[in-house]
Coordinates of C-alpha atoms in Angstrom, one line a residue:
M120 CA -14.7 -40.7 -12.5
H121 CA -11.9 -41.9 -11.2
R122 CA -8.6 -39.5 -11.4
A123 CA -6.1 -41.9 -13.2
S124 CA -9.2 -42.4 -15.5
L125 CA -9.0 -39.1 -16.3
L126 CA -5.8 -38.0 -17.1
L127 CA -5.1 -41.0 -19.1
M128 CA -8.3 -39.9 -21.3
W129 CA -6.6 -36.6 -21.3
L130 CA -3.7 -38.3 -22.9
C131 CA -5.3 -40.0 -25.3
L132 CA -6.0 -36.1 -26.4
L133 CA -2.1 -35.3 -27.8
P134 CA -1.0 -37.0 -30.4
C135 CA 2.5 -36.3 -29.0
P136 CA 5.3 -38.9 -28.1
A137 CA 6.6 -37.0 -25.3
F138 CA 3.4 -38.7 -23.2
A139 CA 3.9 -42.2 -24.2
W140 CA 2.8 -44.4 -21.2
Q141 CA 4.4 -47.9 -20.0
G142 CA 1.5 -50.3 -19.3
L143 CA 1.2 -54.9 -19.4
V144 CA -1.3 -55.9 -21.5
L145 CA -3.8 -56.9 -19.9
D146 CA -5.9 -58.9 -23.1
V147 CA -5.4 -59.1 -26.6
H148 CA -9.2 -58.1 -27.9
D149 CA -8.8 -58.8 -31.4
G150 CA -6.4 -57.9 -34.1
D151 CA -6.5 -54.4 -33.5
T152 CA -7.0 -53.4 -30.1
V153 CA -5.6 -54.3 -26.9
T154 CA -6.4 -53.6 -23.1
V155 CA -3.6 -52.3 -20.7
A156 CA -3.3 -51.8 -17.8
P157 CA -2.0 -48.0 -17.5
G158 CA 1.6 -48.4 -14.8
G159 CA 0.2 -52.3 -14.2
D160 CA -3.1 -50.9 -12.3
A161 CA -5.0 -53.8 -13.6
A162 CA -7.3 -51.4 -11.9
T163 CA -7.8 -49.0 -14.9
P164 CA -8.0 -51.0 -17.9
L165 CA -7.5 -49.1 -21.0
A166 CA -9.2 -50.3 -24.6
I167 CA -6.4 -49.5 -26.8
R168 CA -6.9 -48.9 -31.0
L169 CA -4.2 -49.2 -32.8
Y170 CA -3.7 -46.5 -34.8
G171 CA -3.9 -46.7 -39.0
V172 CA -4.9 -50.1 -39.2
D173 CA -7.6 -51.8 -39.5
A174 CA -7.5 -55.8 -38.7
P175 CA -9.7 -58.6 -40.4
E176 CA -12.6 -58.3 -37.9
L177 CA -12.1 -61.9 -35.3
E178 CA -15.8 -63.0 -37.4
Q179 CA -14.1 -62.5 -40.4
P180 CA -11.5 -64.4 -42.2
G181 CA -8.1 -64.0 -41.2
G182 CA -10.1 -62.3 -38.4
V183 CA -8.5 -65.0 -36.0
A184 CA -5.0 -65.0 -37.8
A185 CA -4.5 -61.3 -36.2
R186 CA -5.2 -61.3 -33.7
S187 CA -3.5 -64.8 -32.7
W188 CA -0.6 -63.1 -34.4
L189 CA -0.6 -59.9 -32.2
A190 CA -0.9 -62.7 -29.1
G191 CA 1.9 -63.5 -29.6
Q192 CA 4.0 -60.4 -30.0
V193 CA 2.5 -59.5 -26.8
P194 CA 0.4 -61.6 -24.2
A195 CA -1.3 -60.8 -21.4
G196 CA 1.5 -60.5 -19.2
A197 CA 4.5 -57.8 -21.0
E198 CA 5.5 -54.6 -20.9
V199 CA 4.7 -52.2 -24.6
E200 CA 4.5 -48.6 -24.5
V201 CA 1.7 -47.1 -25.9
V202 CA 1.9 -43.2 -27.7
P203 CA -1.8 -41.8 -27.3
Y204 CA -2.8 -40.7 -31.2
G205 CA -6.2 -38.9 -30.2
V206 CA -9.3 -40.6 -30.0
D207 CA -11.8 -42.1 -32.5
R208 CA -14.8 -41.4 -33.8
Y209 CA -16.1 -44.0 -31.4
G210 CA -15.1 -42.9 -28.7
R211 CA -12.0 -45.6 -28.1
A212 CA -9.0 -44.4 -27.4
L213 CA -5.9 -45.4 -30.5
G214 CA -2.6 -45.2 -30.7
L215 CA 0.7 -47.1 -31.5
L216 CA 1.8 -49.8 -29.4
Q217 CA 5.2 -50.4 -29.0
C218 CA 7.2 -53.4 -27.8
G219 CA 10.2 -54.0 -27.3
P220 CA 14.0 -53.0 -25.1
A221 CA 14.6 -49.6 -24.9
G222 CA 16.2 -48.4 -28.6
Q223 CA 14.9 -52.0 -30.0
R224 CA 11.4 -50.4 -29.1
R225 CA 9.1 -52.1 -32.4
T226 CA 5.8 -50.7 -33.4
L227 CA 3.4 -53.0 -33.9
N228 CA 0.4 -51.1 -35.8
G229 CA 3.6 -51.4 -38.9
D230 CA 4.4 -55.0 -38.1
L231 CA 0.6 -56.3 -38.1
V232 CA 1.0 -54.3 -42.2
A233 CA 4.2 -55.4 -42.6
A234 CA 2.7 -60.1 -41.3
G235 CA 0.0 -59.1 -43.7
H236 CA -2.6 -59.1 -41.0
A237 CA -4.1 -55.3 -41.6
W238 CA -4.6 -52.9 -43.2
V239 CA -3.9 -49.0 -43.8
E240 CA -6.5 -47.1 -43.5
P241 CA -5.6 -44.3 -45.1
R242 CA -9.3 -42.4 -44.2
Y243 CA -7.4 -41.7 -40.6
C244 CA -3.4 -42.7 -40.7
R245 CA -2.4 -39.6 -41.5
A246 CA 1.1 -39.1 -40.3
K247 CA 4.6 -39.5 -41.5
F248 CA 5.4 -43.2 -40.9
C249 CA 1.9 -44.5 -42.6
R250 CA 3.6 -43.8 -46.0
Q251 CA 5.7 -46.5 -44.9
W252 CA 2.9 -49.1 -43.6
A253 CA 1.6 -48.7 -47.3
R254 CA 4.9 -49.9 -48.9
L255 CA 5.1 -52.0 -46.3
E256 CA 1.2 -53.2 -47.0
T257 CA 1.7 -53.2 -50.8
R258 CA 4.5 -56.1 -50.2
A259 CA 2.9 -57.8 -48.2
R260 CA 0.7 -58.3 -50.1
Q261 CA 2.7 -58.9 -53.4
E262 CA 4.2 -61.6 -51.0
R263 CA 0.4 -62.3 -49.9
R264 CA 1.7 -63.0 -46.7
G265 CA -1.5 -63.7 -43.7
L266 CA -4.9 -62.0 -45.2
W267 CA -3.1 -62.0 -48.8
R268 CA -3.4 -65.4 -49.3
D269 CA -7.1 -64.6 -49.9
E270 CA -7.5 -63.5 -54.3
R271 CA -9.3 -60.9 -52.7
P272 CA -9.6 -59.8 -49.1
L273 CA -12.7 -57.8 -48.1
R274 CA -11.7 -55.0 -46.5
P275 CA -13.7 -54.7 -42.6
S276 CA -15.4 -52.2 -43.1
A277 CA -17.0 -53.6 -46.5
W278 CA -17.1 -56.5 -44.3
R279 CA -20.0 -55.0 -41.8
K280 CA -21.5 -53.3 -43.9
L281 CA -22.0 -57.3 -45.4
H282 CA -22.5 -58.7 -42.3
K283 CA -24.9 -56.0 -40.3
A284 CA -28.2 -57.8 -37.8
P285 CA -31.0 -57.1 -39.5

């Protein structure tokens, strides 16, 4: 395995902002997963699953809108900062995705929830800021933003159970 890939995998295991790293967005896969080139090196792309949130699957209502919203915030070539938050049970790197100038950085995980394009995952979102994200989700629900325009949006985990291949 490439030395840089091993280093990135190790860094993703540490939930410490001191190990945040810069990169360029290569692709927005869906509403909660982006591919980033660490340090701008497209030869070592890393898929980042946004920590603590879950956006609709692309095939379910709200999925394309969630991806479009995220791609509008960080289109291909955008500079981002990734704060590693470990690895999920599927081996995907988890992180906070931040953008904007220093001192004015926005965390897109929470912004995605505030815009009504994702749920906060209480089982997995354990950091202190997750409580704030839960309040943002409640406000998005009340204001019927994004996926909350639907009377009863279905969590992606429930949608996958209903639509898994036989």
